[in-house]
Coordinates of C-alpha atoms and ligand atoms in Angstrom, one line a residue:
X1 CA -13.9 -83.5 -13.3
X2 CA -10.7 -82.6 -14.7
X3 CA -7.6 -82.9 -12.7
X4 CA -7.3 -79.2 -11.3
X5 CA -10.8 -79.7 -10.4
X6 CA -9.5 -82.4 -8.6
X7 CA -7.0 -81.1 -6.9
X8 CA -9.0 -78.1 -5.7
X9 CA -11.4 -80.5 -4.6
X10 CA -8.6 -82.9 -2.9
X11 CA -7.6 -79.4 -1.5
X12 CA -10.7 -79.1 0.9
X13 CA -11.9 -82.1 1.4
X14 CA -8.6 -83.3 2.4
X15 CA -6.7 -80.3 3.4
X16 CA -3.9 -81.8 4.9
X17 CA -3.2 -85.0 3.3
X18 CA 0.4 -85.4 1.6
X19 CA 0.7 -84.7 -2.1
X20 CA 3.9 -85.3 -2.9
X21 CA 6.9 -86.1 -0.5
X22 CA 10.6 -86.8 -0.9
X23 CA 13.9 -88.2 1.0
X24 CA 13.3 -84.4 2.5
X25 CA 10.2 -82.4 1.5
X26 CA 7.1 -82.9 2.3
X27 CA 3.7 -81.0 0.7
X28 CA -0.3 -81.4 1.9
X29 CA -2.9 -80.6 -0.8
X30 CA -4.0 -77.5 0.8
X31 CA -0.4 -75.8 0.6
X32 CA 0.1 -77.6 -3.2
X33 CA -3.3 -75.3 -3.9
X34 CA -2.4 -72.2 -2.2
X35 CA 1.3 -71.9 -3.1
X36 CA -0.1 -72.8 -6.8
X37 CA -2.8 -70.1 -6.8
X38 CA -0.6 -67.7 -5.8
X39 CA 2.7 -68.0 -7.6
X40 CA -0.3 -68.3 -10.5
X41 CA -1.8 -64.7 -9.9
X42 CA 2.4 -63.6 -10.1
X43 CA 2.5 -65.5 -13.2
X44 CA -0.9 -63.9 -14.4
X45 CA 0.7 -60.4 -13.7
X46 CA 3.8 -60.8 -14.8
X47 CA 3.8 -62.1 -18.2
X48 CA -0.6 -60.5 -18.9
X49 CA -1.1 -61.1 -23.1
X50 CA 2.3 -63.6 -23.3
X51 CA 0.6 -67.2 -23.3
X52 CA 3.8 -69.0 -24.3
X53 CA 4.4 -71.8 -22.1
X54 CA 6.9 -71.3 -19.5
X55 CA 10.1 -73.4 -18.5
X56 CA 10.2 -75.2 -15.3
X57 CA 13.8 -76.0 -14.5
X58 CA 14.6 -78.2 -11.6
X59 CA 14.5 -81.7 -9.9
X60 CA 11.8 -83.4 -8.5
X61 CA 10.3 -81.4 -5.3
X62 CA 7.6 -79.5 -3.9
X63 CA 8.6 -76.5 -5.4
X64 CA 8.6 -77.4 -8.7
X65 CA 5.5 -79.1 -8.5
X66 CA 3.6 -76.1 -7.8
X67 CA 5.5 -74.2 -10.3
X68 CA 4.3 -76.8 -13.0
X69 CA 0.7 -76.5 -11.9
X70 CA 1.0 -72.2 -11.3
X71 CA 1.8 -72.1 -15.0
X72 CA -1.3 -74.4 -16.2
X73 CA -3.7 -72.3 -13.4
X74 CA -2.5 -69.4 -14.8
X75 CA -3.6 -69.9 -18.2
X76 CA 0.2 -71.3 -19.4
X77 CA 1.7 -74.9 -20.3
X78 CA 4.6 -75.6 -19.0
X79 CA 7.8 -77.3 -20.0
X80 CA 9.8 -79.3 -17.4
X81 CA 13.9 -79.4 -17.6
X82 CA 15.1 -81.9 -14.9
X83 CA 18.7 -80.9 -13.7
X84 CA 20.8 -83.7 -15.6
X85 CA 19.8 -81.8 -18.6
X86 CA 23.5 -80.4 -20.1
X87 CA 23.4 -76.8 -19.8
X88 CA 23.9 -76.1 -23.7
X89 CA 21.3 -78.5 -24.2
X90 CA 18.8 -76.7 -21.8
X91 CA 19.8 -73.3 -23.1
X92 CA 18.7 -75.2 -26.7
X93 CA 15.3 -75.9 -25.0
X94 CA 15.0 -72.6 -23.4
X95 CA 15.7 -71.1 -26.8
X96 CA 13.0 -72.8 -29.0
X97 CA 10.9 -72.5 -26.2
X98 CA 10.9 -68.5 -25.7
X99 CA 9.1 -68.5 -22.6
X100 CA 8.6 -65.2 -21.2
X101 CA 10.2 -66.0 -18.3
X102 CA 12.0 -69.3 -16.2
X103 CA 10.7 -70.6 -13.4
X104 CA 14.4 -72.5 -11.7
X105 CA 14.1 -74.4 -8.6
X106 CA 17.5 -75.0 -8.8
X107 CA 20.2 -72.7 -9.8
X108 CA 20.9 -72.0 -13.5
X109 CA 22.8 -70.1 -15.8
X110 CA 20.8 -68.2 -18.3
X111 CA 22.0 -64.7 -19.6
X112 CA 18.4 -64.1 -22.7
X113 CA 15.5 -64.6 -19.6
X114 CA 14.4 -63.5 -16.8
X115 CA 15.0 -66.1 -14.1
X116 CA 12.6 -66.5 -11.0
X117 CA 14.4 -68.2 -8.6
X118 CA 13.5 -70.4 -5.7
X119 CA 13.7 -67.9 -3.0
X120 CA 11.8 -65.2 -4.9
X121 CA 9.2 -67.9 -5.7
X122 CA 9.1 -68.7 -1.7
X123 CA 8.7 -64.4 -1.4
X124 CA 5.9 -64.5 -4.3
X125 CA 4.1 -67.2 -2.5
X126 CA 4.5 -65.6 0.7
X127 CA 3.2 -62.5 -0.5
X128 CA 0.8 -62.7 -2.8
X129 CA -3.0 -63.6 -2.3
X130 CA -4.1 -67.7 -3.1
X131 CA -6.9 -66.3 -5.5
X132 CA -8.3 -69.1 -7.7
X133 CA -9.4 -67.9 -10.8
X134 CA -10.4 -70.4 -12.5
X135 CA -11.6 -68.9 -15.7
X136 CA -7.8 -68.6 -16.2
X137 CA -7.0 -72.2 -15.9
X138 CA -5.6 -74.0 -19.1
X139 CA -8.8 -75.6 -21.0
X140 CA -9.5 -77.9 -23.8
X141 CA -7.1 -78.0 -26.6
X142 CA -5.0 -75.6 -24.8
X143 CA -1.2 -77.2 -23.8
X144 CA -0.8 -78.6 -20.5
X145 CA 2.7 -79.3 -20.8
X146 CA 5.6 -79.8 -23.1
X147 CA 8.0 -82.6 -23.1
X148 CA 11.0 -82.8 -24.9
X149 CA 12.6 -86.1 -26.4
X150 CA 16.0 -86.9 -28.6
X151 CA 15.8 -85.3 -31.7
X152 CA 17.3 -86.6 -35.1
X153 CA 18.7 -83.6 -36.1
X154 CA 20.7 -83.2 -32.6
X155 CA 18.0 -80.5 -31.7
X156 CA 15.5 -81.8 -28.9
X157 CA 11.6 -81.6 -30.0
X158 CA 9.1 -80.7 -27.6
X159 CA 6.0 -82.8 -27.6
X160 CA 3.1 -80.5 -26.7
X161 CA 0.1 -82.5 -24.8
X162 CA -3.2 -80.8 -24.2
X163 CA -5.6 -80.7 -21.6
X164 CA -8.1 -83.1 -23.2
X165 CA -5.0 -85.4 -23.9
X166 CA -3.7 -85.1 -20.0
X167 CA -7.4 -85.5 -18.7
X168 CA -8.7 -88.7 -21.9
X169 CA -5.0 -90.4 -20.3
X170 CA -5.8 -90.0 -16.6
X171 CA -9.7 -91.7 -17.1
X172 CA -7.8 -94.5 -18.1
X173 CA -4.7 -94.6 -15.9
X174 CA -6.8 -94.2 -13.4
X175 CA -8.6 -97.8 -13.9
X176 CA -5.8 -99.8 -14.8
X177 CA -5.1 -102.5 -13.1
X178 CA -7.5 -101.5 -10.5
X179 CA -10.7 -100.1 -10.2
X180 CA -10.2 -96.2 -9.9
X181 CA -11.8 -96.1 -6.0
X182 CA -9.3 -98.8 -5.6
X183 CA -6.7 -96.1 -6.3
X184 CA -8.1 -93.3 -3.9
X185 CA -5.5 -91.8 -1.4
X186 CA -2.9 -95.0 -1.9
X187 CA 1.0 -94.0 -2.2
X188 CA 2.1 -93.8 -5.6
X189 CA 5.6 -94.3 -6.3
X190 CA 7.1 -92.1 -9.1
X191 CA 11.1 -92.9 -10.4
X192 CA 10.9 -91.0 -13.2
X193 CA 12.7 -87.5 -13.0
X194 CA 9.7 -84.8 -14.1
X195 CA 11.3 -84.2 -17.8
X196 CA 10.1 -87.8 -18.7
X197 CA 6.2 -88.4 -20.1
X198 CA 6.7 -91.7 -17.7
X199 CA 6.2 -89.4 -15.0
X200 CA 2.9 -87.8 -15.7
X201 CA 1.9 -91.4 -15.1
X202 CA 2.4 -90.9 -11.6
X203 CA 2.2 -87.9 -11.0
X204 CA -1.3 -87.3 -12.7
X205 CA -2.8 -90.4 -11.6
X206 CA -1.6 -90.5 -8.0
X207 CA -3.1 -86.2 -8.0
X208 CA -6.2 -87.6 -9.7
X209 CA -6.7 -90.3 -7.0
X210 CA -6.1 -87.8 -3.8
X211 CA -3.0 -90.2 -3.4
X212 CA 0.3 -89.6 -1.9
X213 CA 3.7 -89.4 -4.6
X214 CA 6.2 -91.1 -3.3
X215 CA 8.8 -89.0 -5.4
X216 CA 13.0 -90.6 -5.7
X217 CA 15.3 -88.2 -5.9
X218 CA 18.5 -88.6 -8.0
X219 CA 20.5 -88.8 -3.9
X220 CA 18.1 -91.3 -3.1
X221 CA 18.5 -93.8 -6.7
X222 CA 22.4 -93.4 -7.0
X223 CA 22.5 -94.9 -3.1
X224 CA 21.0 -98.1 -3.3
X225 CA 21.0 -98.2 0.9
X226 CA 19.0 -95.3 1.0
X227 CA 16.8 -96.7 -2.3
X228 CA 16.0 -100.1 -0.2
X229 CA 15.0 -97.9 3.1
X230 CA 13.1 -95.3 1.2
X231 CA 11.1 -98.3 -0.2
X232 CA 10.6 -99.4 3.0
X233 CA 9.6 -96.7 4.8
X234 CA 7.0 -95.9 1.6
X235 CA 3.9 -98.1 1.9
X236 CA 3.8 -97.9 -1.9
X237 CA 0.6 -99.5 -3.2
X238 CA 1.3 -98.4 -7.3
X239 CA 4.8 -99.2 -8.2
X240 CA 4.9 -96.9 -11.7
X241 CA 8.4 -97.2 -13.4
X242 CA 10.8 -98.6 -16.8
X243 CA 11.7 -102.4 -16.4
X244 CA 14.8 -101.5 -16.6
X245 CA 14.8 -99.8 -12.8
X246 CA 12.4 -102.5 -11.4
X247 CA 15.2 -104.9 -12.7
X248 CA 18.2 -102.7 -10.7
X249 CA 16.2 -103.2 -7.9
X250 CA 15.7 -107.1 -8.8
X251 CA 19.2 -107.6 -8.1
X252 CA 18.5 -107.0 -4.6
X253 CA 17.0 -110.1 -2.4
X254 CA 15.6 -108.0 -0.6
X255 CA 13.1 -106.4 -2.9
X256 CA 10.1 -108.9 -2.5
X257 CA 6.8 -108.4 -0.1
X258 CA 8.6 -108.3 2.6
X259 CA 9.9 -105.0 1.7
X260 CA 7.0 -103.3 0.4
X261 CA 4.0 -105.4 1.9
X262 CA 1.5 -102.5 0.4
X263 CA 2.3 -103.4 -3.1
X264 CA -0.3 -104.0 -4.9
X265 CA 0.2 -103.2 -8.7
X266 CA 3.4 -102.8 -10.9
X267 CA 2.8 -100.5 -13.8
X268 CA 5.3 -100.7 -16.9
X269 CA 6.0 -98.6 -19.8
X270 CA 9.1 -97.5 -21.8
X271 CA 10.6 -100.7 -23.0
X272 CA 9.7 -104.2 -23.2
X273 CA 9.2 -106.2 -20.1
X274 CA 10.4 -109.8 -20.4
X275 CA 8.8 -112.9 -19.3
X276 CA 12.2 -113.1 -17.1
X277 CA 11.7 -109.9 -14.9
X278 CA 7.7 -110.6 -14.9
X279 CA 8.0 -113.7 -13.7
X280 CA 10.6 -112.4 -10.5
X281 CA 8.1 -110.7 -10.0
X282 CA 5.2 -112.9 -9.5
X283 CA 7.5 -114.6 -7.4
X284 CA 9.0 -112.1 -4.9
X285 CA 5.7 -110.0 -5.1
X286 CA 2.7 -113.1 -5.4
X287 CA -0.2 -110.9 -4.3
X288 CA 0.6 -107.4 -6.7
X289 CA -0.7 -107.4 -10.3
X290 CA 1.6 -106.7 -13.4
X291 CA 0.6 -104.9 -15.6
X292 CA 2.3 -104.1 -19.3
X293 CA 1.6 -100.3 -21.1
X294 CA 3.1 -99.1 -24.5
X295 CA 3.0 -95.7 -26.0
X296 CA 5.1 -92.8 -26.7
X297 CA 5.2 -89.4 -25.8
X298 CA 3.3 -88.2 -28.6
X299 CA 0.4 -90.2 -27.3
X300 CA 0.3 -89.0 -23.7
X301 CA 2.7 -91.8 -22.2
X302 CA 0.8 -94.9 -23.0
X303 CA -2.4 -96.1 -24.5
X304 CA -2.7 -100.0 -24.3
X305 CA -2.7 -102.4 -21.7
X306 CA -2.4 -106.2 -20.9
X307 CA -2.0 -107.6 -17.5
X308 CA 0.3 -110.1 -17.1
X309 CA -1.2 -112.6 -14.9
X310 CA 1.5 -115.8 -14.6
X311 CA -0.5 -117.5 -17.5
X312 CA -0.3 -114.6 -20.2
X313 CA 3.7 -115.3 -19.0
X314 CA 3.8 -118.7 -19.0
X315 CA 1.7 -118.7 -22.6
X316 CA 3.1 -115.5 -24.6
X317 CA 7.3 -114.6 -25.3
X318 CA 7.9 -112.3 -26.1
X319 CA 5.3 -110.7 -24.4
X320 CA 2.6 -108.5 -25.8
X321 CA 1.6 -104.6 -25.0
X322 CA -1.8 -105.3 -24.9
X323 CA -4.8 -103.8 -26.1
X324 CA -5.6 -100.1 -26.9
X325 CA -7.7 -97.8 -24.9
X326 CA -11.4 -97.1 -25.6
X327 CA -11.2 -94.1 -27.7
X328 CA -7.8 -95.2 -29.4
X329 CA -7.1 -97.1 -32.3
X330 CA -4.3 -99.3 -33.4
X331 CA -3.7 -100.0 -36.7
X332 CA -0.5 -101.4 -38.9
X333 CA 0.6 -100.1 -42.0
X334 CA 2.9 -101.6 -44.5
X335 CA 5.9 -99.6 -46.2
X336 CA 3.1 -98.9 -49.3
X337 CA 1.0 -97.4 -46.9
X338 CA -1.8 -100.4 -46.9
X339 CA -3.7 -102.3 -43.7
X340 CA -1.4 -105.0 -42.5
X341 CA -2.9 -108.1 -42.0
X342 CA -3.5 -109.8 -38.7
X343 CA -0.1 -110.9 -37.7
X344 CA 1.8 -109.6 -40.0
X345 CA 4.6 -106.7 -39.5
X346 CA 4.1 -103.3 -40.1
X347 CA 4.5 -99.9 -38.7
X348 CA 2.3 -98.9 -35.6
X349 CA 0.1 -96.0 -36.4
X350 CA -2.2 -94.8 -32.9
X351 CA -4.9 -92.7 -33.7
X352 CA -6.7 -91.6 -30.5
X353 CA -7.9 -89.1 -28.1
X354 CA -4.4 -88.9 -26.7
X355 CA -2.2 -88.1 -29.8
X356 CA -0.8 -84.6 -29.3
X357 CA -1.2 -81.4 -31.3
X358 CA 2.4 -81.6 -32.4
X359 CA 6.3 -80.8 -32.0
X360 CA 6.5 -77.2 -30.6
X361 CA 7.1 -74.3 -33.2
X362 CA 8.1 -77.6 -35.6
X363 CA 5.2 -77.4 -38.2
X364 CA 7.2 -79.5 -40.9
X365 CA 8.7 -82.4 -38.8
X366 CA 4.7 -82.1 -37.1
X367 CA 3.8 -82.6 -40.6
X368 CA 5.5 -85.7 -41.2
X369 CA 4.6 -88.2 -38.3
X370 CA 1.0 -86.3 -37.6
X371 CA -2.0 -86.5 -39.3
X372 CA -5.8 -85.9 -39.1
X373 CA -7.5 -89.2 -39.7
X374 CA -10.4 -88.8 -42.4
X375 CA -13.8 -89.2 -40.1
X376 CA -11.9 -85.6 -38.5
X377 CA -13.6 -86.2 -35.3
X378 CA -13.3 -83.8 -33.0
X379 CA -9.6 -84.3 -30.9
X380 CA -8.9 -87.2 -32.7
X381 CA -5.5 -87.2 -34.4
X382 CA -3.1 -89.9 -35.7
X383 CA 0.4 -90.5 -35.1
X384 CA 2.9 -92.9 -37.0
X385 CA 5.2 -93.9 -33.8
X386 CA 8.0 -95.5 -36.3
X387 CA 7.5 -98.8 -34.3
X388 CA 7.1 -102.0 -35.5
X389 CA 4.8 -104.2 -34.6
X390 CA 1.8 -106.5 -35.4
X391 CA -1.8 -107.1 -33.7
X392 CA -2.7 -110.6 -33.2
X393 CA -6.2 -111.4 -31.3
X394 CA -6.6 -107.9 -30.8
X395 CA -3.3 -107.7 -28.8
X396 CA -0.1 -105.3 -30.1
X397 CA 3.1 -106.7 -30.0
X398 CA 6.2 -104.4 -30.0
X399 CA 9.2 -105.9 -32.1
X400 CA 11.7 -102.7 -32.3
X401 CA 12.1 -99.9 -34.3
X402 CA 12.0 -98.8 -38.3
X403 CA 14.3 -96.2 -37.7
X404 CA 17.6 -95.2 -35.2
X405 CA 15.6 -94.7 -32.4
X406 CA 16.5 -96.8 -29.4
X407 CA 15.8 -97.8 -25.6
X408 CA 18.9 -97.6 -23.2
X409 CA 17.7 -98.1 -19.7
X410 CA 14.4 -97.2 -20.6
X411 CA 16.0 -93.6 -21.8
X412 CA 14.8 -92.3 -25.6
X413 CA 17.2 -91.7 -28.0
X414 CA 17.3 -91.5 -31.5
X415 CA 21.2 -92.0 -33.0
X416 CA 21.5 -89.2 -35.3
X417 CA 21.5 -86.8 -32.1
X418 CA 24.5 -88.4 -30.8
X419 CA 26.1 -88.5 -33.9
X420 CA 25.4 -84.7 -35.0
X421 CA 26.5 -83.6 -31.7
X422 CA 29.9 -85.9 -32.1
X423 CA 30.2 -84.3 -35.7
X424 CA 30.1 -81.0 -34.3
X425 CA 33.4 -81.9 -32.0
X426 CA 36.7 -80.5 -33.3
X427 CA 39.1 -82.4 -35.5
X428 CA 35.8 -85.4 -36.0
X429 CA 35.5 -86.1 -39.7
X430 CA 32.9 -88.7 -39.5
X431 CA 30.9 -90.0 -37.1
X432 CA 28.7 -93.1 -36.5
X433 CA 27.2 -94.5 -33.7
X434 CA 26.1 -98.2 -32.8
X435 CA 24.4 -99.6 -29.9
X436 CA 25.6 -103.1 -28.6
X437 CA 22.8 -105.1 -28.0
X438 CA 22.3 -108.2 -25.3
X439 CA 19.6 -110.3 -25.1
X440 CA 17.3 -108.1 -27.2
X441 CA 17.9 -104.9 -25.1
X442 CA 20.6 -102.4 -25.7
X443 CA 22.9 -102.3 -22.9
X444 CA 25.4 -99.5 -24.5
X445 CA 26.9 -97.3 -27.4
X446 CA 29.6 -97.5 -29.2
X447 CA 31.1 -94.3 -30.9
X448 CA 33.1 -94.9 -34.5
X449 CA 34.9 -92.0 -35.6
X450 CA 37.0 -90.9 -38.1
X451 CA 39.3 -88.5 -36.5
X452 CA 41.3 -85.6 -39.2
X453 CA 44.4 -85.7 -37.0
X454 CA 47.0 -88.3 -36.0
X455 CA 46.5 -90.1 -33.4
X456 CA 48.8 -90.9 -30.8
X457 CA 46.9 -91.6 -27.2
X458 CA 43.8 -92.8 -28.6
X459 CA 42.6 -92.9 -24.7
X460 CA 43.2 -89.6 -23.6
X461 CA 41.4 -88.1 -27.4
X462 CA 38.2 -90.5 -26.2
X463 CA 37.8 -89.0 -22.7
X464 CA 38.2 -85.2 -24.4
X465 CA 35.3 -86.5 -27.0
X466 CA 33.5 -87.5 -24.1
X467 CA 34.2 -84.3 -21.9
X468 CA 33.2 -82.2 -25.0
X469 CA 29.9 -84.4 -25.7
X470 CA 28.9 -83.8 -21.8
X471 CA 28.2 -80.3 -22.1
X472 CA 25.3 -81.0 -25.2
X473 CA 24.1 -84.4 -24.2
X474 CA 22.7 -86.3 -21.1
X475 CA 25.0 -88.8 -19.7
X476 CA 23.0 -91.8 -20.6
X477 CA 23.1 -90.7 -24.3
X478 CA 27.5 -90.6 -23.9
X479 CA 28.8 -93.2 -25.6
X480 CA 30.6 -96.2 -23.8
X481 CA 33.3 -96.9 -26.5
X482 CA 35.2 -94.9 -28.9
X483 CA 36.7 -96.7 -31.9
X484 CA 39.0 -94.5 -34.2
X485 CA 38.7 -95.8 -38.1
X486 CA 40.7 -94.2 -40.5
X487 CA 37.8 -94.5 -42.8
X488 CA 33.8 -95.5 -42.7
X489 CA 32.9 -98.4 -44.3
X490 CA 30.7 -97.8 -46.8
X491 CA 27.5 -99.7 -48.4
X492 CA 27.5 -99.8 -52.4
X493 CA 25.4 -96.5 -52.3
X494 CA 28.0 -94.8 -50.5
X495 CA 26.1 -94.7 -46.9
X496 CA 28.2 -95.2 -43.5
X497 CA 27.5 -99.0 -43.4
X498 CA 26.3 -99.6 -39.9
X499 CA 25.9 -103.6 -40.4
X500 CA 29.8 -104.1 -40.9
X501 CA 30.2 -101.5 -37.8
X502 CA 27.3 -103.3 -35.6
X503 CA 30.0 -106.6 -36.6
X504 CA 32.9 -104.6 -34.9
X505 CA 30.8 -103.3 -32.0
X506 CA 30.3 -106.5 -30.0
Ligands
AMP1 P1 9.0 -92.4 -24.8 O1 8.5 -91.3 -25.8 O2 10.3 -92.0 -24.2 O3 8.0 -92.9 -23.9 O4 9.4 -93.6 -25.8 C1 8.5 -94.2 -26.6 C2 9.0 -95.4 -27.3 O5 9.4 -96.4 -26.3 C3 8.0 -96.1 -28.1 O6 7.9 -95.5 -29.4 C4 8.6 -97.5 -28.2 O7 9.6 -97.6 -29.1 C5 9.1 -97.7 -26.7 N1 8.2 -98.3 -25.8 C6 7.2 -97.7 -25.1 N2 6.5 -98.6 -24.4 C7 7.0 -99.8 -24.7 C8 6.8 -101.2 -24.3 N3 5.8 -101.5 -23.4 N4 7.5 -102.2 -24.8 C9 8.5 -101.9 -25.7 N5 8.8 -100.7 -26.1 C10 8.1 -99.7 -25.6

């Protein structure tokens, strides 16, 4: 069954379980169905012939959760923008996106597209007939959703997942760790905001299940009170999330079984997880399984898994990712393009029942990292993820990038879109940009720039850099540090040298 199958299903044969709830929203299945049906029948009407996928701008809630499943009913992806999105950099999304209209659950400023706003979403439910036509629904090879990640060229690129990718990820998300009956109706907890793949972890899996997402909002992270009672009060049994939030939440004594006696299974992707924050774990949490996932986007959030019982941790550091799904393959391939050997480093390449169609309306980047393996079996695509790693006993290890790509708090971001953006600034020459890294894991940016005009409060130019940079780029990708250099270092082919700067960043 695929997952709105499910959820119509979940819809009458457990009417008034919780879907999703939040610090203050609640929503049963039945209302998740009818609201979706109908605002899907509005959708239908409103935008007939136009199947473009539609923009879902927002923060985690109800509301936008049955706008993102209206659009899919209704025959149409959809894109989710969470709300710590810039607004130039949405207005960038909204633009390559050219969806026939916006569906904004929060307010927003767009003068090129019709905006349906919450209250005349709430009127549109109100009024219109739940009608499930489900010859409508989104099928097949048709996008599900689009999700858009750091670009190099400063331009985000939206990932487009189908619906055999979203439904060949939830048969296996739904048996990791646990058997999938194991799953049924437990409380789900999701962290990431909806504009992240991390999230159609939870979200998917805990719908699939007939479970109950347990959904933090931005109020609820940023007040770590309010974090500890919300976790509390949860009854979480499927802790889904980056390290790097399970390890905020570490620092806390607190956070052990006591807490959350319902736990039962951690579920990691994003970044590495170290043997350090497995093994607090294991202590503070004795009865829950770990359990480690890699993948990227472009792969449907994650395709291999290992568990890490407290022998894989006491046996294996750095830690592997684990093995790849049935119906994905893993191989390594060396700069020439051959087979890497068994332990030996190479790039990843994942080819798989999971790989996406491509970057949205981006045919020649598409072109570059996608590819259609030679046995061309149906839905099976490949993907060269730019990671590095190597297989050993059939299990992947990640070791790091081959590019500028990086992790910061489990956040993507690839260099060059900082750096464009910084470029674009007036009065920058030059710009380059190096992350400081601790331990293995990069705690922060610095910014080096070559600035055209004198500089006399080199304090008060860094804060107007940073001001400026705010209104194209998410917080977590501003800078910590500015550095003014009155030139770039250069390597003997006349490139910014980022070694020499990675030496003054520290
Ligand atoms: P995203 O598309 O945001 O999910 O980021 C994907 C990238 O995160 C991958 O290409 C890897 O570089 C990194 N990543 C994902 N999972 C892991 C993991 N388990 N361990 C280390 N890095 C990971």
């Amino acid at each position: 069954m695929d997952i709105l199958s499910k959820l119509k299903h979940y819809a009458q044969t457990q009417p008034q379980s919780i879907a999703m709830k939040t610090d203050t929203q609640t929503i049963t299945y039945q209302e998740l169905d009818m609201a979706s049906d109908s605002l899907s029948v509005f959708l239908e009407k409103r935008c007939g012939k136009n199947k473009y996928p539609i923009a879902v701008y927002g923060h985690k809630s109800p509301f936008m959760l049955i706008a993102m499943v209206a659009c899919v009913k209704s025959g149409r992806g959809y894109c989710p923008i969470d709300i710590s999105v810039p607004n130039n950099r949405t207005q960038m999304i909204l633009k390559q996106l050219d969806s026939p209209i916006i569906l904004a659950t929060e307010n927003l400023n767009c003068d090129f597209k019709e905006i349906i706003s919450l209250n005349q979403m709430k009127k549109i439910i109100e009024t219109t007939e739940p009608i499930s036509i489900t010859e409508n629904w989104v099928k097949g090879e048709d996008v599900f959703y689009i999700i858009f990640t750091s670009g190099s060229t400063g331009q985000p690129k939206g990932v487009e997942i189908t619906v055999n990718c979203l439904n060949n990820f939830l048969h296996w998300s739904l048996g990791l760790g646990t058997a999938p009956q194991e799953k049924s109706k437990k409380v789900f907890l999701n962290q990431a905001p909806f504009s992240f793949d991390l999230s159609v972890m939870d979200i998917y899996t805990s719908l699939a299940a007939g479970g109950t997402l347990w959904s933090l909002t931005k109020t609820v992270q940023s007040d770590y009170k309010l974090l500890l009672t919300s976790l509390k009060e949860s009854k979480i049994a499927i802790w889904v999330s980056t390290p790097s939030f399970v390890d905020i939440c570490l620092t806390d004594k607190s956070f052990n079984s006591d807490l959350m006696p319902n736990l039962e299974l951690f579920l990691f992707c994003g970044e590495t997880l170290t043997n350090a924050t497995a093994e607090k774990l294991q202590q503070r949490f004795p009865c829950a399984k770990i359990m480690n996932t890699y993948g990227p986007t472009e792969s449907t959030v994650a395709m291999t898994e290992i568990l890490i019982t407290p022998e894989v941790n006491a046996r294996e550091n750095p830690l592997p990712v684990g093995m790849p799904k049935k119906g994905t393959t893993i191989e390594i391939r060396k700069p020439d393009g051959s087979l890497a050997n068994e332990g030996e480093k190479g790039e990843i390449v994942i080819i798989g029942d999971t790989v996406s169609c491509g970057y949205y309306k981006q045919a020649e980047i598409s072109q570059k990292v996608f590819f259609t393996p030679n046995h061309n079996q149906n839905q099976i695509r490949g993907y060269h993820t730019g990671d590095k790693g190597y297989l050993k006993n059939g299990n992947l290890y990640y070791c790091g990038r081959i590019d500028l790509q990086i992790k910061l708090h489990g956040y993507r971001i690839e260099i060059e879109d900082i750096e464009n953006n910084i470029s674009k600034i007036a009065d920058v020459a030059n710009a380059i940009v190096i992350p400081n890294v601790k331990n293995g894991a990069v705690k922060s940016l610095t910014a080096f720039i070559v600035y055209k005009k004198t500089i006399e409060d080199s304090f008060l130019i860094s804060q107007k850099i940073k001001e400026e940079l705010r209104e194209f780029l998410p917080e977590y990708m501003i800078p910590k540090k500015i550095v003014f250099l009155d030139s770039m270092p250069l390597t003997d082919n006349a490139k910014a040298n980022r070694q020499v700067l990675g030496g003054l960043s520290s």
